[in-house]
PDB file of C-alpha atoms in Angstrom:
ATOM      1  CA  UNK A   1      98.503  74.051  70.981  1.00 65.00           C
ATOM      2  CA  UNK A   2     102.021  71.989  70.451  1.00 66.00           C
ATOM      3  CA  UNK A   3     100.557  70.370  66.931  1.00 73.00           C
ATOM      4  CA  UNK A   4     100.482  74.279  66.014  1.00 77.00           C
ATOM      5  CA  UNK A   5     104.504  74.613  66.571  1.00 80.00           C
ATOM      6  CA  UNK A   6     103.401  76.624  70.008  1.00 81.00           C
ATOM      7  CA  UNK A   7     104.428  76.159  73.389  1.00 85.00           C
ATOM      8  CA  UNK A   8     103.106  76.262  76.759  1.00 87.00           C
ATOM      9  CA  UNK A   9     105.469  78.289  78.750  1.00 92.00           C
ATOM     10  CA  UNK A  10     104.225  77.722  82.966  1.00 92.00           C
ATOM     11  CA  UNK A  11     102.106  80.061  82.984  1.00 93.00           C
ATOM     12  CA  UNK A  12      99.614  78.421  80.143  1.00 93.00           C
ATOM     13  CA  UNK A  13      99.873  75.700  82.541  1.00 93.00           C
ATOM     14  CA  UNK A  14      99.197  77.445  85.730  1.00 92.00           C
ATOM     15  CA  UNK A  15      95.726  78.375  84.142  1.00 94.00           C
ATOM     16  CA  UNK A  16      94.742  75.164  83.598  1.00 94.00           C
ATOM     17  CA  UNK A  17      96.076  73.601  86.541  1.00 92.00           C
ATOM     18  CA  UNK A  18      93.899  76.387  88.661  1.00 91.00           C
ATOM     19  CA  UNK A  19      90.415  75.707  85.907  1.00 92.00           C
ATOM     20  CA  UNK A  20      90.815  71.618  87.209  1.00 91.00           C
ATOM     21  CA  UNK A  21      91.252  72.497  90.387  1.00 86.00           C
ATOM     22  CA  UNK A  22      88.924  75.161  90.510  1.00 85.00           C
ATOM     23  CA  UNK A  23      86.419  72.578  89.038  1.00 86.00           C
ATOM     24  CA  UNK A  24      88.046  70.161  91.669  1.00 79.00           C
ATOM     25  CA  UNK A  25      89.560  67.617  88.678  1.00 85.00           C
ATOM     26  CA  UNK A  26      92.743  66.760  90.768  1.00 82.00           C
ATOM     27  CA  UNK A  27      93.667  63.764  88.659  1.00 82.00           C
ATOM     28  CA  UNK A  28      93.798  66.202  86.065  1.00 90.00           C
ATOM     29  CA  UNK A  29      95.425  69.111  87.883  1.00 88.00           C
ATOM     30  CA  UNK A  30      98.313  66.446  89.001  1.00 85.00           C
ATOM     31  CA  UNK A  31      99.098  64.851  86.031  1.00 88.00           C
ATOM     32  CA  UNK A  32      99.266  68.180  83.908  1.00 92.00           C
ATOM     33  CA  UNK A  33     102.163  69.149  86.563  1.00 88.00           C
ATOM     34  CA  UNK A  34     103.661  66.070  85.998  1.00 86.00           C
ATOM     35  CA  UNK A  35     103.722  66.781  82.139  1.00 91.00           C
ATOM     36  CA  UNK A  36     104.852  69.720  83.021  1.00 91.00           C
ATOM     37  CA  UNK A  37     107.686  68.671  84.526  1.00 85.00           C
ATOM     38  CA  UNK A  38     108.662  66.168  82.259  1.00 89.00           C
ATOM     39  CA  UNK A  39     108.805  68.772  79.645  1.00 91.00           C
ATOM     40  CA  UNK A  40     111.664  70.456  82.086  1.00 91.00           C
ATOM     41  CA  UNK A  41     108.791  73.415  82.550  1.00 91.00           C
ATOM     42  CA  UNK A  42     108.994  74.236  86.935  1.00 87.00           C
ATOM     43  CA  UNK A  43     106.577  75.310  88.648  1.00 84.00           C
ATOM     44  CA  UNK A  44     106.677  78.427  90.287  1.00 85.00           C
ATOM     45  CA  UNK A  45     104.867  80.076  93.279  1.00 80.00           C
ATOM     46  CA  UNK A  46     101.366  80.424  91.171  1.00 84.00           C
ATOM     47  CA  UNK A  47     101.291  77.025  90.596  1.00 86.00           C
ATOM     48  CA  UNK A  48     101.978  75.824  93.703  1.00 82.00           C
ATOM     49  CA  UNK A  49      99.525  78.563  94.762  1.00 79.00           C
ATOM     50  CA  UNK A  50      96.446  76.701  92.613  1.00 84.00           C
ATOM     51  CA  UNK A  51      97.166  73.303  93.440  1.00 83.00           C
ATOM     52  CA  UNK A  52      97.082  73.983  97.299  1.00 78.00           C
ATOM     53  CA  UNK A  53      94.581  76.851  97.140  1.00 77.00           C
ATOM     54  CA  UNK A  54      92.305  73.832  95.296  1.00 79.00           C
ATOM     55  CA  UNK A  55      93.244  70.696  97.966  1.00 73.00           C
ATOM     56  CA  UNK A  56      92.594  73.556 100.638  1.00 71.00           C
ATOM     57  CA  UNK A  57      88.781  74.045  99.323  1.00 70.00           C
ATOM     58  CA  UNK A  58      88.689  70.997  98.568  1.00 66.00           C
ATOM     59  CA  UNK A  59      89.488  70.019 102.676  1.00 69.00           C
ATOM     60  CA  UNK A  60      92.169  68.142 101.253  1.00 67.00           C
ATOM     61  CA  UNK A  61      94.835  69.847 103.572  1.00 70.00           C
ATOM     62  CA  UNK A  62      92.780  68.306 106.453  1.00 71.00           C
ATOM     63  CA  UNK A  63      92.709  65.151 104.959  1.00 72.00           C
ATOM     64  CA  UNK A  64      96.563  65.175 104.303  1.00 75.00           C
ATOM     65  CA  UNK A  65      97.463  65.813 108.155  1.00 75.00           C
ATOM     66  CA  UNK A  66      94.912  62.829 108.877  1.00 78.00           C
ATOM     67  CA  UNK A  67      96.451  60.338 106.879  1.00 78.00           C
ATOM     68  CA  UNK A  68      99.996  61.257 108.121  1.00 81.00           C
ATOM     69  CA  UNK A  69     102.019  63.140 105.293  1.00 80.00           C
ATOM     70  CA  UNK A  70     103.885  66.483 106.473  1.00 82.00           C
ATOM     71  CA  UNK A  71     103.210  69.970 104.681  1.00 84.00           C
ATOM     72  CA  UNK A  72     106.851  71.052 103.468  1.00 87.00           C
ATOM     73  CA  UNK A  73     108.448  75.208 103.053  1.00 88.00           C
ATOM     74  CA  UNK A  74     106.483  74.713  99.783  1.00 83.00           C
ATOM     75  CA  UNK A  75     102.799  73.503 100.972  1.00 82.00           C
ATOM     76  CA  UNK A  76     102.631  76.591 103.579  1.00 86.00           C
ATOM     77  CA  UNK A  77     104.820  79.277 101.621  1.00 86.00           C
ATOM     78  CA  UNK A  78     102.063  78.923  98.649  1.00 80.00           C
ATOM     79  CA  UNK A  79      99.131  78.448 101.788  1.00 82.00           C
ATOM     80  CA  UNK A  80     100.452  82.117 103.354  1.00 86.00           C
ATOM     81  CA  UNK A  81     100.507  83.665  99.309  1.00 83.00           C
ATOM     82  CA  UNK A  82      97.111  82.376  98.897  1.00 77.00           C
ATOM     83  CA  UNK A  83      95.488  83.191 102.538  1.00 82.00           C
ATOM     84  CA  UNK A  84      97.346  87.308 101.537  1.00 84.00           C
ATOM     85  CA  UNK A  85      95.878  87.074  98.412  1.00 79.00           C
ATOM     86  CA  UNK A  86      92.789  86.308  99.523  1.00 77.00           C
ATOM     87  CA  UNK A  87      92.835  89.011 102.143  1.00 81.00           C
ATOM     88  CA  UNK A  88      93.004  86.165 105.311  1.00 83.00           C
ATOM     89  CA  UNK A  89      96.387  87.675 106.626  1.00 89.00           C
ATOM     90  CA  UNK A  90      95.633  86.399 110.515  1.00 88.00           C
ATOM     91  CA  UNK A  91      95.022  82.839 109.107  1.00 86.00           C
ATOM     92  CA  UNK A  92      98.935  83.627 107.551  1.00 89.00           C
ATOM     93  CA  UNK A  93      99.830  84.564 110.459  1.00 91.00           C
ATOM     94  CA  UNK A  94      98.777  81.474 111.962  1.00 89.00           C
ATOM     95  CA  UNK A  95     100.620  78.924 109.144  1.00 88.00           C
ATOM     96  CA  UNK A  96     103.662  80.923 109.906  1.00 90.00           C
ATOM     97  CA  UNK A  97     102.893  79.630 113.518  1.00 90.00           C
ATOM     98  CA  UNK A  98     102.272  76.178 112.183  1.00 89.00           C
ATOM     99  CA  UNK A  99     105.353  76.268 110.701  1.00 91.00           C
ATOM    100  CA  UNK A 100     107.222  77.109 113.504  1.00 90.00           C
ATOM    101  CA  UNK A 101     105.798  74.696 115.550  1.00 91.00           C
ATOM    102  CA  UNK A 102     106.632  71.851 112.832  1.00 88.00           C
ATOM    103  CA  UNK A 103     110.113  72.616 113.263  1.00 92.00           C
ATOM    104  CA  UNK A 104     109.934  73.944 109.943  1.00 92.00           C
ATOM    105  CA  UNK A 105     111.855  77.382 108.845  1.00 90.00           C
ATOM    106  CA  UNK A 106     109.840  80.200 106.738  1.00 92.00           C
ATOM    107  CA  UNK A 107     111.736  81.466 104.252  1.00 92.00           C
ATOM    108  CA  UNK A 108     111.903  85.620 103.261  1.00 94.00           C
ATOM    109  CA  UNK A 109     109.479  85.237 100.923  1.00 93.00           C
ATOM    110  CA  UNK A 110     106.712  83.995 103.340  1.00 94.00           C
ATOM    111  CA  UNK A 111     107.715  86.777 106.018  1.00 95.00           C
ATOM    112  CA  UNK A 112     108.081  89.297 102.529  1.00 95.00           C
ATOM    113  CA  UNK A 113     104.268  88.244 102.595  1.00 93.00           C
ATOM    114  CA  UNK A 114     103.188  89.170 105.891  1.00 95.00           C
ATOM    115  CA  UNK A 115     104.918  91.880 106.138  1.00 94.00           C
ATOM    116  CA  UNK A 116     103.984  93.599 103.414  1.00 92.00           C
ATOM    117  CA  UNK A 117     100.010  92.835 104.753  1.00 91.00           C
ATOM    118  CA  UNK A 118     100.583  94.094 108.085  1.00 91.00           C
ATOM    119  CA  UNK A 119     101.373  97.486 106.628  1.00 90.00           C
ATOM    120  CA  UNK A 120      98.996  97.363 103.685  1.00 88.00           C
ATOM    121  CA  UNK A 121      96.304  97.337 106.566  1.00 88.00           C
ATOM    122  CA  UNK A 122      98.023 100.150 108.460  1.00 88.00           C
ATOM    123  CA  UNK A 123      99.428  97.339 111.197  1.00 90.00           C
ATOM    124  CA  UNK A 124     103.180  98.954 111.030  1.00 89.00           C
ATOM    125  CA  UNK A 125     104.130  97.319 114.250  1.00 91.00           C
ATOM    126  CA  UNK A 126     102.635  93.763 113.375  1.00 93.00           C
ATOM    127  CA  UNK A 127     104.793  94.396 109.926  1.00 91.00           C
ATOM    128  CA  UNK A 128     108.269  95.634 112.043  1.00 92.00           C
ATOM    129  CA  UNK A 129     108.012  92.823 114.455  1.00 95.00           C
ATOM    130  CA  UNK A 130     108.243  89.966 111.393  1.00 95.00           C
ATOM    131  CA  UNK A 131     111.025  91.948 109.959  1.00 95.00           C
ATOM    132  CA  UNK A 132     112.982  91.833 113.225  1.00 95.00           C
ATOM    133  CA  UNK A 133     112.042  88.470 113.702  1.00 95.00           C
ATOM    134  CA  UNK A 134     112.496  86.981 110.369  1.00 95.00           C
ATOM    135  CA  UNK A 135     116.650  88.637 111.150  1.00 96.00           C
ATOM    136  CA  UNK A 136     116.653  87.163 114.725  1.00 96.00           C
ATOM    137  CA  UNK A 137     116.023  83.787 112.195  1.00 93.00           C
ATOM    138  CA  UNK A 138     119.512  84.629 110.694  1.00 95.00           C
ATOM    139  CA  UNK A 139     116.693  85.522 106.838  1.00 95.00           C
ATOM    140  CA  UNK A 140     118.577  87.910 105.392  1.00 95.00           C
ATOM    141  CA  UNK A 141     115.773  90.310 103.667  1.00 94.00           C
ATOM    142  CA  UNK A 142     116.281  90.330  99.798  1.00 93.00           C
ATOM    143  CA  UNK A 143     115.080  93.510  97.055  1.00 93.00           C
ATOM    144  CA  UNK A 144     111.460  92.874  97.584  1.00 91.00           C
ATOM    145  CA  UNK A 145     112.399  93.249 101.401  1.00 91.00           C
ATOM    146  CA  UNK A 146     113.410  96.328 100.467  1.00 91.00           C
ATOM    147  CA  UNK A 147     110.937  97.297  98.206  1.00 91.00           C
ATOM    148  CA  UNK A 148     108.429  96.778 100.790  1.00 90.00           C
ATOM    149  CA  UNK A 149     110.146  98.480 103.912  1.00 87.00           C
ATOM    150  CA  UNK A 150     110.946 102.219 101.447  1.00 86.00           C
ATOM    151  CA  UNK A 151     107.467 102.399  99.647  1.00 82.00           C
ATOM    152  CA  UNK A 152     106.467 102.437 103.453  1.00 73.00           C
ATOM    153  CA  UNK A 153     109.127 105.040 104.023  1.00 67.00           C
ATOM    154  CA  UNK A 154     107.746 107.009 100.875  1.00 69.00           C
ATOM    155  CA  UNK A 155     104.585 105.811 100.803  1.00 64.00           C
ATOM    156  CA  UNK A 156     104.468 103.934  98.067  1.00 53.00           C
ATOM    157  CA  UNK A 157     100.968 102.699  98.434  1.00 52.00           C
ATOM    158  CA  UNK A 158     100.568 100.367  95.563  1.00 48.00           C
ATOM    159  CA  UNK A 159     103.851  98.282  95.884  1.00 47.00           C
ATOM    160  CA  UNK A 160     103.272  97.630  99.419  1.00 44.00           C
ATOM    161  CA  UNK A 161      99.923  95.853  97.911  1.00 43.00           C
ATOM    162  CA  UNK A 162     100.816  94.139  95.543  1.00 44.00           C
ATOM    163  CA  UNK A 163     104.329  92.353  96.724  1.00 44.00           C
ATOM    164  CA  UNK A 164     101.757  90.555  98.797  1.00 46.00           C
ATOM    165  CA  UNK A 165     102.175  88.577  96.018  1.00 44.00           C
ATOM    166  CA  UNK A 166     104.801  86.351  94.639  1.00 46.00           C
ATOM    167  CA  UNK A 167     106.556  86.592  91.093  1.00 43.00           C
TER     168      UNK A 167
END
């Protein structure tokens, strides 16, 4: 691409990384991620999602824990995104509990994904409970949080479905 004067963007790298991860070509995926950072392109949530999702499928998350490496907020956020995206809401919620047990404070993105997921499933009580929990932890709702709540009030369910995906 670069030979033809085309500069790849984050989406281009993410698609390639995702392909490498799906084919268990982990070295190539992480080499590409490193190259991406070298040229000044930051990973986004989708990039991390592709990396973490591939690692989880290959059971490398378990290996990571067993080898003494601790996941951080980014790891947990990517896991939550991947699980919400695949409709595994209970598993995503357990990631939230793991974060608490590890002494890490989930970010607003994690709460937004879970709230939207519960609303999408019709479990409004749990969605609102998570919203209250987020506030109790001192996290401030962002525009997406309010959009999720407003879309529920006015019946814009396509937004609630889409808001589980990070931007």
